[in-house]
JSON list of C-alpha atoms in Angstrom, two decimals:
[
{"chain": "A", "resi": 1, "resn": "ASP", "atom": "CA", "xyz": [100.41, 104.37, 103.87]},
{"chain": "A", "resi": 2, "resn": "GLN", "atom": "CA", "xyz": [98.14, 107.09, 105.18]},
{"chain": "A", "resi": 3, "resn": "GLN", "atom": "CA", "xyz": [99.53, 108.39, 108.44]},
{"chain": "A", "resi": 4, "resn": "VAL", "atom": "CA", "xyz": [96.73, 110.86, 109.18]},
{"chain": "A", "resi": 5, "resn": "LYS", "atom": "CA", "xyz": [93.18, 109.69, 108.62]},
{"chain": "A", "resi": 6, "resn": "GLN", "atom": "CA", "xyz": [89.94, 111.56, 108.55]},
{"chain": "A", "resi": 7, "resn": "ASN", "atom": "CA", "xyz": [87.42, 108.82, 108.03]},
{"chain": "A", "resi": 8, "resn": "SER", "atom": "CA", "xyz": [84.36, 111.00, 107.50]},
{"chain": "A", "resi": 9, "resn": "PRO", "atom": "CA", "xyz": [84.44, 112.72, 104.10]},
{"chain": "A", "resi": 10, "resn": "SER", "atom": "CA", "xyz": [81.46, 114.83, 105.12]},
{"chain": "A", "resi": 11, "resn": "LEU", "atom": "CA", "xyz": [79.44, 115.79, 108.18]},
{"chain": "A", "resi": 12, "resn": "SER", "atom": "CA", "xyz": [76.14, 117.62, 108.41]},
{"chain": "A", "resi": 13, "resn": "VAL", "atom": "CA", "xyz": [75.21, 119.48, 111.63]},
{"chain": "A", "resi": 14, "resn": "GLN", "atom": "CA", "xyz": [72.37, 121.79, 112.55]},
{"chain": "A", "resi": 15, "resn": "GLU", "atom": "CA", "xyz": [73.16, 125.40, 113.29]},
{"chain": "A", "resi": 16, "resn": "GLY", "atom": "CA", "xyz": [73.65, 125.96, 117.01]},
{"chain": "A", "resi": 17, "resn": "ARG", "atom": "CA", "xyz": [74.60, 122.36, 117.75]},
{"chain": "A", "resi": 18, "resn": "ILE", "atom": "CA", "xyz": [78.04, 120.91, 118.39]},
{"chain": "A", "resi": 19, "resn": "SER", "atom": "CA", "xyz": [80.20, 119.79, 115.46]},
{"chain": "A", "resi": 20, "resn": "ILE", "atom": "CA", "xyz": [82.74, 117.08, 116.20]},
{"chain": "A", "resi": 21, "resn": "LEU", "atom": "CA", "xyz": [85.38, 116.31, 113.61]},
{"chain": "A", "resi": 22, "resn": "ASN", "atom": "CA", "xyz": [87.63, 113.32, 114.16]},
{"chain": "A", "resi": 23, "resn": "CYS", "atom": "CA", "xyz": [91.16, 112.47, 113.14]},
{"chain": "A", "resi": 24, "resn": "ASP", "atom": "CA", "xyz": [93.32, 109.38, 113.72]},
{"chain": "A", "resi": 25, "resn": "TYR", "atom": "CA", "xyz": [97.03, 109.01, 113.19]},
{"chain": "A", "resi": 26, "resn": "THR", "atom": "CA", "xyz": [99.42, 106.09, 113.03]},
{"chain": "A", "resi": 27, "resn": "ASN", "atom": "CA", "xyz": [102.86, 107.67, 113.46]},
{"chain": "A", "resi": 28, "resn": "SER", "atom": "CA", "xyz": [103.70, 107.76, 117.18]},
{"chain": "A", "resi": 29, "resn": "MET", "atom": "CA", "xyz": [106.47, 110.26, 116.44]},
{"chain": "A", "resi": 30, "resn": "PHE", "atom": "CA", "xyz": [103.96, 113.02, 115.65]},
{"chain": "A", "resi": 31, "resn": "ASP", "atom": "CA", "xyz": [104.17, 115.65, 118.37]},
{"chain": "A", "resi": 32, "resn": "TYR", "atom": "CA", "xyz": [102.30, 118.62, 116.95]},
{"chain": "A", "resi": 33, "resn": "PHE", "atom": "CA", "xyz": [98.78, 118.65, 115.55]},
{"chain": "A", "resi": 34, "resn": "LEU", "atom": "CA", "xyz": [96.84, 121.34, 113.75]},
{"chain": "A", "resi": 35, "resn": "TRP", "atom": "CA", "xyz": [93.43, 121.93, 112.28]},
{"chain": "A", "resi": 36, "resn": "TYR", "atom": "CA", "xyz": [92.96, 124.00, 109.14]},
{"chain": "A", "resi": 37, "resn": "LYS", "atom": "CA", "xyz": [89.76, 125.26, 107.57]},
{"chain": "A", "resi": 38, "resn": "LYS", "atom": "CA", "xyz": [89.45, 125.67, 103.83]},
{"chain": "A", "resi": 39, "resn": "TYR", "atom": "CA", "xyz": [86.84, 127.41, 101.71]},
{"chain": "A", "resi": 40, "resn": "PRO", "atom": "CA", "xyz": [86.63, 126.61, 97.98]},
{"chain": "A", "resi": 41, "resn": "ALA", "atom": "CA", "xyz": [89.23, 128.39, 95.83]},
{"chain": "A", "resi": 42, "resn": "GLU", "atom": "CA", "xyz": [91.09, 129.68, 98.90]},
{"chain": "A", "resi": 43, "resn": "GLY", "atom": "CA", "xyz": [94.16, 128.51, 100.78]},
{"chain": "A", "resi": 44, "resn": "PRO", "atom": "CA", "xyz": [93.76, 126.70, 104.11]},
{"chain": "A", "resi": 45, "resn": "THR", "atom": "CA", "xyz": [93.42, 128.93, 107.16]},
{"chain": "A", "resi": 46, "resn": "PHE", "atom": "CA", "xyz": [94.99, 127.91, 110.44]},
{"chain": "A", "resi": 47, "resn": "LEU", "atom": "CA", "xyz": [92.38, 127.26, 113.12]},
{"chain": "A", "resi": 48, "resn": "ILE", "atom": "CA", "xyz": [93.91, 125.73, 116.22]},
{"chain": "A", "resi": 49, "resn": "SER", "atom": "CA", "xyz": [96.82, 123.53, 117.23]},
{"chain": "A", "resi": 50, "resn": "ILE", "atom": "CA", "xyz": [97.90, 121.30, 120.07]},
{"chain": "A", "resi": 51, "resn": "SER", "atom": "CA", "xyz": [101.24, 120.01, 121.24]},
{"chain": "A", "resi": 52, "resn": "SER", "atom": "CA", "xyz": [101.57, 116.39, 122.34]},
{"chain": "A", "resi": 53, "resn": "ILE", "atom": "CA", "xyz": [102.33, 117.52, 125.90]},
{"chain": "A", "resi": 54, "resn": "LYS", "atom": "CA", "xyz": [98.72, 118.70, 126.23]},
{"chain": "A", "resi": 55, "resn": "ASP", "atom": "CA", "xyz": [95.41, 116.93, 125.93]},
{"chain": "A", "resi": 56, "resn": "LYS", "atom": "CA", "xyz": [93.19, 119.93, 125.32]},
{"chain": "A", "resi": 57, "resn": "ASN", "atom": "CA", "xyz": [93.43, 123.36, 123.78]},
{"chain": "A", "resi": 58, "resn": "GLU", "atom": "CA", "xyz": [90.62, 125.86, 123.55]},
{"chain": "A", "resi": 59, "resn": "ASP", "atom": "CA", "xyz": [90.15, 129.00, 121.48]},
{"chain": "A", "resi": 60, "resn": "GLY", "atom": "CA", "xyz": [86.72, 130.56, 121.57]},
{"chain": "A", "resi": 61, "resn": "ARG", "atom": "CA", "xyz": [84.20, 128.20, 119.98]},
{"chain": "A", "resi": 62, "resn": "PHE", "atom": "CA", "xyz": [86.93, 125.75, 118.98]},
{"chain": "A", "resi": 63, "resn": "THR", "atom": "CA", "xyz": [88.42, 123.06, 121.20]},
{"chain": "A", "resi": 64, "resn": "VAL", "atom": "CA", "xyz": [90.87, 120.37, 120.17]},
{"chain": "A", "resi": 65, "resn": "PHE", "atom": "CA", "xyz": [91.24, 117.21, 122.24]},
{"chain": "A", "resi": 66, "resn": "LEU", "atom": "CA", "xyz": [94.20, 114.86, 121.95]},
{"chain": "A", "resi": 67, "resn": "ASN", "atom": "CA", "xyz": [94.18, 111.25, 123.13]},
{"chain": "A", "resi": 68, "resn": "LYS", "atom": "CA", "xyz": [97.74, 110.04, 122.64]},
{"chain": "A", "resi": 69, "resn": "SER", "atom": "CA", "xyz": [97.12, 106.48, 123.76]},
{"chain": "A", "resi": 70, "resn": "ALA", "atom": "CA", "xyz": [94.40, 106.11, 121.15]},
{"chain": "A", "resi": 71, "resn": "LYS", "atom": "CA", "xyz": [96.29, 108.21, 118.58]},
{"chain": "A", "resi": 72, "resn": "HIS", "atom": "CA", "xyz": [93.15, 110.24, 118.12]},
{"chain": "A", "resi": 73, "resn": "LEU", "atom": "CA", "xyz": [92.27, 113.89, 118.07]},
{"chain": "A", "resi": 74, "resn": "SER", "atom": "CA", "xyz": [89.03, 115.71, 117.63]},
{"chain": "A", "resi": 75, "resn": "LEU", "atom": "CA", "xyz": [87.89, 119.23, 116.93]},
{"chain": "A", "resi": 76, "resn": "HIS", "atom": "CA", "xyz": [84.75, 120.49, 118.66]},
{"chain": "A", "resi": 77, "resn": "ILE", "atom": "CA", "xyz": [82.92, 123.55, 117.40]},
{"chain": "A", "resi": 78, "resn": "VAL", "atom": "CA", "xyz": [80.28, 124.95, 119.75]},
{"chain": "A", "resi": 79, "resn": "PRO", "atom": "CA", "xyz": [77.92, 126.42, 118.74]},
{"chain": "A", "resi": 80, "resn": "SER", "atom": "CA", "xyz": [78.13, 125.68, 115.03]},
{"chain": "A", "resi": 81, "resn": "GLN", "atom": "CA", "xyz": [77.45, 128.64, 112.74]},
{"chain": "A", "resi": 82, "resn": "PRO", "atom": "CA", "xyz": [76.71, 128.83, 108.98]},
{"chain": "A", "resi": 83, "resn": "GLY", "atom": "CA", "xyz": [80.15, 130.34, 108.32]},
{"chain": "A", "resi": 84, "resn": "ASP", "atom": "CA", "xyz": [81.70, 127.17, 109.70]},
{"chain": "A", "resi": 85, "resn": "SER", "atom": "CA", "xyz": [80.67, 125.30, 106.54]},
{"chain": "A", "resi": 86, "resn": "ALA", "atom": "CA", "xyz": [84.01, 124.40, 104.94]},
{"chain": "A", "resi": 87, "resn": "VAL", "atom": "CA", "xyz": [86.46, 121.55, 104.52]},
{"chain": "A", "resi": 88, "resn": "TYR", "atom": "CA", "xyz": [88.47, 120.86, 107.67]},
{"chain": "A", "resi": 89, "resn": "PHE", "atom": "CA", "xyz": [91.93, 119.31, 107.45]},
{"chain": "A", "resi": 90, "resn": "CYS", "atom": "CA", "xyz": [93.71, 117.64, 110.30]},
{"chain": "A", "resi": 91, "resn": "ALA", "atom": "CA", "xyz": [97.52, 117.86, 110.09]},
{"chain": "A", "resi": 92, "resn": "ALA", "atom": "CA", "xyz": [100.41, 116.45, 112.09]},
{"chain": "A", "resi": 93, "resn": "SER", "atom": "CA", "xyz": [104.15, 116.81, 112.26]},
{"chain": "A", "resi": 94, "resn": "VAL", "atom": "CA", "xyz": [107.30, 115.57, 113.91]},
{"chain": "A", "resi": 95, "resn": "GLY", "atom": "CA", "xyz": [109.42, 118.20, 115.62]},
{"chain": "A", "resi": 96, "resn": "GLY", "atom": "CA", "xyz": [106.92, 121.03, 115.54]},
{"chain": "A", "resi": 97, "resn": "GLY", "atom": "CA", "xyz": [106.10, 121.32, 111.85]},
{"chain": "A", "resi": 98, "resn": "ALA", "atom": "CA", "xyz": [109.26, 122.81, 110.38]},
{"chain": "A", "resi": 99, "resn": "ASP", "atom": "CA", "xyz": [109.74, 119.82, 108.09]},
{"chain": "A", "resi": 100, "resn": "GLY", "atom": "CA", "xyz": [106.31, 120.03, 106.57]},
{"chain": "A", "resi": 101, "resn": "LEU", "atom": "CA", "xyz": [102.94, 118.79, 107.68]},
{"chain": "A", "resi": 102, "resn": "THR", "atom": "CA", "xyz": [101.19, 115.51, 106.96]},
{"chain": "A", "resi": 103, "resn": "PHE", "atom": "CA", "xyz": [97.55, 116.17, 106.18]},
{"chain": "A", "resi": 104, "resn": "GLY", "atom": "CA", "xyz": [94.43, 114.07, 106.32]},
{"chain": "A", "resi": 105, "resn": "LYS", "atom": "CA", "xyz": [92.07, 114.01, 103.34]},
{"chain": "A", "resi": 106, "resn": "GLY", "atom": "CA", "xyz": [89.67, 116.45, 104.93]},
{"chain": "A", "resi": 107, "resn": "THR", "atom": "CA", "xyz": [86.09, 116.46, 106.20]},
{"chain": "A", "resi": 108, "resn": "HIS", "atom": "CA", "xyz": [83.47, 118.63, 104.53]},
{"chain": "A", "resi": 109, "resn": "LEU", "atom": "CA", "xyz": [81.38, 120.19, 107.32]},
{"chain": "A", "resi": 110, "resn": "ILE", "atom": "CA", "xyz": [77.94, 121.41, 106.30]},
{"chain": "A", "resi": 111, "resn": "ILE", "atom": "CA", "xyz": [75.98, 123.51, 108.78]},
{"chain": "A", "resi": 112, "resn": "GLN", "atom": "CA", "xyz": [72.25, 123.24, 108.17]},
{"chain": "A", "resi": 113, "resn": "PRO", "atom": "CA", "xyz": [70.07, 126.25, 109.05]},
{"chain": "B", "resi": 1, "resn": "ASP", "atom": "CA", "xyz": [99.01, 139.67, 109.66]},
{"chain": "B", "resi": 2, "resn": "VAL", "atom": "CA", "xyz": [101.02, 137.12, 107.71]},
{"chain": "B", "resi": 3, "resn": "LYS", "atom": "CA", "xyz": [100.61, 137.50, 104.00]},
{"chain": "B", "resi": 4, "resn": "VAL", "atom": "CA", "xyz": [101.53, 134.76, 101.55]},
{"chain": "B", "resi": 5, "resn": "THR", "atom": "CA", "xyz": [100.86, 135.58, 97.92]},
{"chain": "B", "resi": 6, "resn": "GLN", "atom": "CA", "xyz": [101.00, 133.41, 94.83]},
{"chain": "B", "resi": 7, "resn": "SER", "atom": "CA", "xyz": [101.62, 134.83, 91.38]},
{"chain": "B", "resi": 8, "resn": "SER", "atom": "CA", "xyz": [98.56, 133.38, 89.68]},
{"chain": "B", "resi": 9, "resn": "ARG", "atom": "CA", "xyz": [95.19, 132.13, 90.86]},
{"chain": "B", "resi": 10, "resn": "TYR", "atom": "CA", "xyz": [94.52, 130.20, 87.64]},
{"chain": "B", "resi": 11, "resn": "LEU", "atom": "CA", "xyz": [96.98, 128.91, 85.04]},
{"chain": "B", "resi": 12, "resn": "VAL", "atom": "CA", "xyz": [96.50, 126.82, 81.90]},
{"chain": "B", "resi": 13, "resn": "LYS", "atom": "CA", "xyz": [99.55, 125.24, 80.28]},
{"chain": "B", "resi": 14, "resn": "ARG", "atom": "CA", "xyz": [100.23, 122.64, 77.60]},
{"chain": "B", "resi": 15, "resn": "THR", "atom": "CA", "xyz": [101.94, 119.28, 78.09]},
{"chain": "B", "resi": 16, "resn": "GLY", "atom": "CA", "xyz": [105.70, 119.65, 77.89]},
{"chain": "B", "resi": 17, "resn": "GLU", "atom": "CA", "xyz": [105.79, 123.33, 78.82]},
{"chain": "B", "resi": 18, "resn": "LYS", "atom": "CA", "xyz": [108.04, 124.60, 81.58]},
{"chain": "B", "resi": 19, "resn": "VAL", "atom": "CA", "xyz": [105.93, 126.12, 84.35]},
{"chain": "B", "resi": 20, "resn": "PHE", "atom": "CA", "xyz": [106.96, 128.49, 87.14]},
{"chain": "B", "resi": 21, "resn": "LEU", "atom": "CA", "xyz": [104.78, 129.02, 90.19]},
{"chain": "B", "resi": 22, "resn": "GLU", "atom": "CA", "xyz": [105.89, 131.91, 92.39]},
{"chain": "B", "resi": 23, "resn": "CYS", "atom": "CA", "xyz": [105.25, 132.44, 96.07]},
{"chain": "B", "resi": 24, "resn": "VAL", "atom": "CA", "xyz": [106.15, 135.45, 98.18]},
{"chain": "B", "resi": 25, "resn": "GLN", "atom": "CA", "xyz": [105.75, 135.97, 101.94]},
{"chain": "B", "resi": 26, "resn": "ASP", "atom": "CA", "xyz": [106.14, 139.29, 103.69]},
{"chain": "B", "resi": 27, "resn": "MET", "atom": "CA", "xyz": [106.79, 138.22, 107.29]},
{"chain": "B", "resi": 28, "resn": "ASP", "atom": "CA", "xyz": [110.47, 137.28, 107.15]},
{"chain": "B", "resi": 29, "resn": "HIS", "atom": "CA", "xyz": [109.69, 133.59, 107.65]},
{"chain": "B", "resi": 30, "resn": "GLU", "atom": "CA", "xyz": [112.55, 131.11, 107.42]},
{"chain": "B", "resi": 31, "resn": "ASN", "atom": "CA", "xyz": [110.55, 128.14, 106.23]},
{"chain": "B", "resi": 32, "resn": "MET", "atom": "CA", "xyz": [108.58, 127.85, 103.01]},
{"chain": "B", "resi": 33, "resn": "PHE", "atom": "CA", "xyz": [106.63, 124.93, 101.57]},
{"chain": "B", "resi": 34, "resn": "TRP", "atom": "CA", "xyz": [104.89, 123.78, 98.42]},
{"chain": "B", "resi": 35, "resn": "TYR", "atom": "CA", "xyz": [101.91, 121.42, 98.58]},
{"chain": "B", "resi": 36, "resn": "ARG", "atom": "CA", "xyz": [99.44, 120.16, 96.05]},
{"chain": "B", "resi": 37, "resn": "GLN", "atom": "CA", "xyz": [95.81, 119.45, 96.85]},
{"chain": "B", "resi": 38, "resn": "ASP", "atom": "CA", "xyz": [93.80, 116.87, 94.93]},
{"chain": "B", "resi": 39, "resn": "PRO", "atom": "CA", "xyz": [90.22, 115.69, 95.57]},
{"chain": "B", "resi": 40, "resn": "GLY", "atom": "CA", "xyz": [90.16, 112.78, 97.96]},
{"chain": "B", "resi": 41, "resn": "LEU", "atom": "CA", "xyz": [93.91, 113.03, 98.67]},
{"chain": "B", "resi": 42, "resn": "GLY", "atom": "CA", "xyz": [94.19, 116.06, 100.94]},
{"chain": "B", "resi": 43, "resn": "LEU", "atom": "CA", "xyz": [97.35, 118.16, 100.83]},
{"chain": "B", "resi": 44, "resn": "ARG", "atom": "CA", "xyz": [100.65, 116.50, 99.95]},
{"chain": "B", "resi": 45, "resn": "LEU", "atom": "CA", "xyz": [104.06, 118.06, 100.50]},
{"chain": "B", "resi": 46, "resn": "ILE", "atom": "CA", "xyz": [106.19, 118.51, 97.37]},
{"chain": "B", "resi": 47, "resn": "TYR", "atom": "CA", "xyz": [109.26, 120.45, 98.55]},
{"chain": "B", "resi": 48, "resn": "PHE", "atom": "CA", "xyz": [110.24, 122.73, 101.39]},
{"chain": "B", "resi": 49, "resn": "SER", "atom": "CA", "xyz": [113.06, 125.08, 102.28]},
{"chain": "B", "resi": 50, "resn": "TYR", "atom": "CA", "xyz": [114.62, 126.14, 105.60]},
{"chain": "B", "resi": 51, "resn": "ASP", "atom": "CA", "xyz": [116.66, 128.99, 104.23]},
{"chain": "B", "resi": 52, "resn": "VAL", "atom": "CA", "xyz": [117.90, 130.71, 101.11]},
{"chain": "B", "resi": 53, "resn": "LYS", "atom": "CA", "xyz": [119.39, 128.27, 98.61]},
{"chain": "B", "resi": 54, "resn": "MET", "atom": "CA", "xyz": [118.34, 125.31, 100.77]},
{"chain": "B", "resi": 55, "resn": "LYS", "atom": "CA", "xyz": [115.73, 122.79, 99.70]},
{"chain": "B", "resi": 56, "resn": "GLU", "atom": "CA", "xyz": [114.41, 119.47, 100.93]},
{"chain": "B", "resi": 57, "resn": "LYS", "atom": "CA", "xyz": [112.23, 116.91, 99.18]},
{"chain": "B", "resi": 58, "resn": "GLY", "atom": "CA", "xyz": [108.79, 116.30, 100.54]},
{"chain": "B", "resi": 59, "resn": "ASP", "atom": "CA", "xyz": [106.57, 113.30, 99.95]},
{"chain": "B", "resi": 60, "resn": "ILE", "atom": "CA", "xyz": [105.99, 113.70, 96.20]},
{"chain": "B", "resi": 61, "resn": "PRO", "atom": "CA", "xyz": [108.94, 115.61, 94.63]},
{"chain": "B", "resi": 62, "resn": "GLU", "atom": "CA", "xyz": [109.03, 113.70, 91.33]},
{"chain": "B", "resi": 63, "resn": "GLY", "atom": "CA", "xyz": [108.51, 115.95, 88.33]},
{"chain": "B", "resi": 64, "resn": "TYR", "atom": "CA", "xyz": [109.15, 119.13, 90.33]},
{"chain": "B", "resi": 65, "resn": "SER", "atom": "CA", "xyz": [112.06, 121.31, 91.35]},
{"chain": "B", "resi": 66, "resn": "VAL", "atom": "CA", "xyz": [112.27, 124.46, 93.46]},
{"chain": "B", "resi": 67, "resn": "SER", "atom": "CA", "xyz": [114.32, 127.60, 93.78]},
{"chain": "B", "resi": 68, "resn": "ARG", "atom": "CA", "xyz": [114.88, 129.90, 96.75]},
{"chain": "B", "resi": 69, "resn": "GLU", "atom": "CA", "xyz": [117.22, 132.73, 95.83]},
{"chain": "B", "resi": 70, "resn": "LYS", "atom": "CA", "xyz": [115.72, 135.21, 98.29]},
{"chain": "B", "resi": 71, "resn": "LYS", "atom": "CA", "xyz": [114.28, 134.59, 101.74]},
{"chain": "B", "resi": 72, "resn": "GLU", "atom": "CA", "xyz": [110.84, 135.90, 100.86]},
{"chain": "B", "resi": 73, "resn": "ARG", "atom": "CA", "xyz": [110.42, 134.04, 97.56]},
{"chain": "B", "resi": 74, "resn": "PHE", "atom": "CA", "xyz": [110.02, 130.33, 96.86]},
{"chain": "B", "resi": 75, "resn": "SER", "atom": "CA", "xyz": [109.41, 129.08, 93.32]},
{"chain": "B", "resi": 76, "resn": "LEU", "atom": "CA", "xyz": [108.03, 125.74, 92.21]},
{"chain": "B", "resi": 77, "resn": "ILE", "atom": "CA", "xyz": [109.15, 124.60, 88.76]},
{"chain": "B", "resi": 78, "resn": "LEU", "atom": "CA", "xyz": [107.56, 121.98, 86.54]},
{"chain": "B", "resi": 79, "resn": "GLU", "atom": "CA", "xyz": [110.34, 121.24, 84.04]},
{"chain": "B", "resi": 80, "resn": "SER", "atom": "CA", "xyz": [108.01, 119.52, 81.57]},
{"chain": "B", "resi": 81, "resn": "ALA", "atom": "CA", "xyz": [104.36, 119.76, 82.60]},
{"chain": "B", "resi": 82, "resn": "SER", "atom": "CA", "xyz": [102.21, 116.65, 82.33]},
{"chain": "B", "resi": 83, "resn": "THR", "atom": "CA", "xyz": [98.46, 116.19, 82.63]},
{"chain": "B", "resi": 84, "resn": "ASN", "atom": "CA", "xyz": [98.83, 114.40, 85.99]},
{"chain": "B", "resi": 85, "resn": "GLN", "atom": "CA", "xyz": [100.22, 117.64, 87.40]},
{"chain": "B", "resi": 86, "resn": "THR", "atom": "CA", "xyz": [96.86, 119.32, 86.99]},
{"chain": "B", "resi": 87, "resn": "SER", "atom": "CA", "xyz": [96.09, 120.31, 90.58]},
{"chain": "B", "resi": 88, "resn": "MET", "atom": "CA", "xyz": [95.68, 123.07, 93.13]},
{"chain": "B", "resi": 89, "resn": "TYR", "atom": "CA", "xyz": [99.14, 124.21, 94.28]},
{"chain": "B", "resi": 90, "resn": "LEU", "atom": "CA", "xyz": [99.46, 125.77, 97.72]},
{"chain": "B", "resi": 91, "resn": "CYS", "atom": "CA", "xyz": [102.43, 127.65, 99.12]},
{"chain": "B", "resi": 92, "resn": "ALA", "atom": "CA", "xyz": [102.95, 128.05, 102.86]},
{"chain": "B", "resi": 93, "resn": "SER", "atom": "CA", "xyz": [105.46, 129.68, 105.18]},
{"chain": "B", "resi": 94, "resn": "SER", "atom": "CA", "xyz": [106.34, 129.44, 108.85]},
{"chain": "B", "resi": 95, "resn": "LEU", "atom": "CA", "xyz": [108.57, 131.34, 111.21]},
{"chain": "B", "resi": 96, "resn": "LEU", "atom": "CA", "xyz": [111.08, 129.19, 113.03]},
{"chain": "B", "resi": 97, "resn": "ARG", "atom": "CA", "xyz": [112.23, 125.64, 113.50]},
{"chain": "B", "resi": 98, "resn": "LEU", "atom": "CA", "xyz": [111.06, 125.47, 117.09]},
{"chain": "B", "resi": 99, "resn": "ALA", "atom": "CA", "xyz": [109.31, 122.35, 118.24]},
{"chain": "B", "resi": 100, "resn": "GLY", "atom": "CA", "xyz": [105.65, 122.77, 118.99]},
{"chain": "B", "resi": 101, "resn": "THR", "atom": "CA", "xyz": [105.32, 126.28, 117.64]},
{"chain": "B", "resi": 102, "resn": "ASP", "atom": "CA", "xyz": [105.66, 126.18, 113.91]},
{"chain": "B", "resi": 103, "resn": "THR", "atom": "CA", "xyz": [102.28, 127.01, 112.41]},
{"chain": "B", "resi": 104, "resn": "GLN", "atom": "CA", "xyz": [102.18, 127.24, 108.65]},
{"chain": "B", "resi": 105, "resn": "TYR", "atom": "CA", "xyz": [100.34, 130.03, 106.87]},
{"chain": "B", "resi": 106, "resn": "PHE", "atom": "CA", "xyz": [99.03, 129.40, 103.39]},
{"chain": "B", "resi": 107, "resn": "GLY", "atom": "CA", "xyz": [98.64, 131.43, 100.24]},
{"chain": "B", "resi": 108, "resn": "PRO", "atom": "CA", "xyz": [95.40, 131.44, 98.22]},
{"chain": "B", "resi": 109, "resn": "GLY", "atom": "CA", "xyz": [96.54, 128.69, 95.86]},
{"chain": "B", "resi": 110, "resn": "THR", "atom": "CA", "xyz": [97.14, 128.37, 92.12]},
{"chain": "B", "resi": 111, "resn": "ARG", "atom": "CA", "xyz": [94.77, 126.17, 90.13]},
{"chain": "B", "resi": 112, "resn": "LEU", "atom": "CA", "xyz": [96.98, 124.71, 87.38]},
{"chain": "B", "resi": 113, "resn": "THR", "atom": "CA", "xyz": [95.46, 122.90, 84.42]},
{"chain": "B", "resi": 114, "resn": "VAL", "atom": "CA", "xyz": [97.77, 121.05, 82.03]},
{"chain": "B", "resi": 115, "resn": "LEU", "atom": "CA", "xyz": [96.18, 120.23, 78.68]}
]
C-alpha cells in the first residue's frame, strides 16, 4: 500500500517557466511533509518542508502548498533553472519525522534550455 | 553544515558474505536512519535509531540488522548478502524528536552490488 504517491515519473519544463511537482498521500495521520532533491550518485538534499498546521511555505524560488482536505501537496519552482534538473522526492511523516520518513517514488524533472 | 559520511561509495560483495555499511554524522544528532533506494520504488526505511544501543525496525528490516554503539555512528549489517539486496543504501540523521521540526540529512549513499 503506497501511502505517498508521485504519479508523474518525469516532467519536462522550459527554463524560466514554472515547474509544478505533485504529491498525494493517503495516511491522514501524516503531519509533516518534505521535499528532497537528488542528483545521480548523490544522497538526497533537503529542499523545503511544511507542517500540517500551514498551507504554504516559501523559500526563495521554492514554494510548497499543502491541501489537507485533498491530501495533496505540490512544489512550485519559479523560475526553473538548468540546475534544477534532478529527481524530486516527496516525503511525509507522523509526529515530525523522528520515526523515519515515507517517501514517494520520485519525479524526474528535466529543465529544457 | 551537517555532514553525514558513509564508508564506501561503491561496494561489490558475493552472495553469502557478511557486509557492513558504516555511517558517521558529525552534528551530535540523536536520530539516525538507514534507507535503500531502488528504481521505481523510491526510498524505503530499513532501520532507525533514537539513541545509542537503541534500534527500531522500519518498513523493510528483513535480512538486515543494525548497530549503534556510539552516538555518531550507525552501522547496517547484511548477515548473509543476497542478490536482491543489490541497491543504493542511504544513511540519514536528524536532531531531535520534536514534532514538525525533524528534517533528515542524508549521506552520499553506498551503491552495493551483490554477485
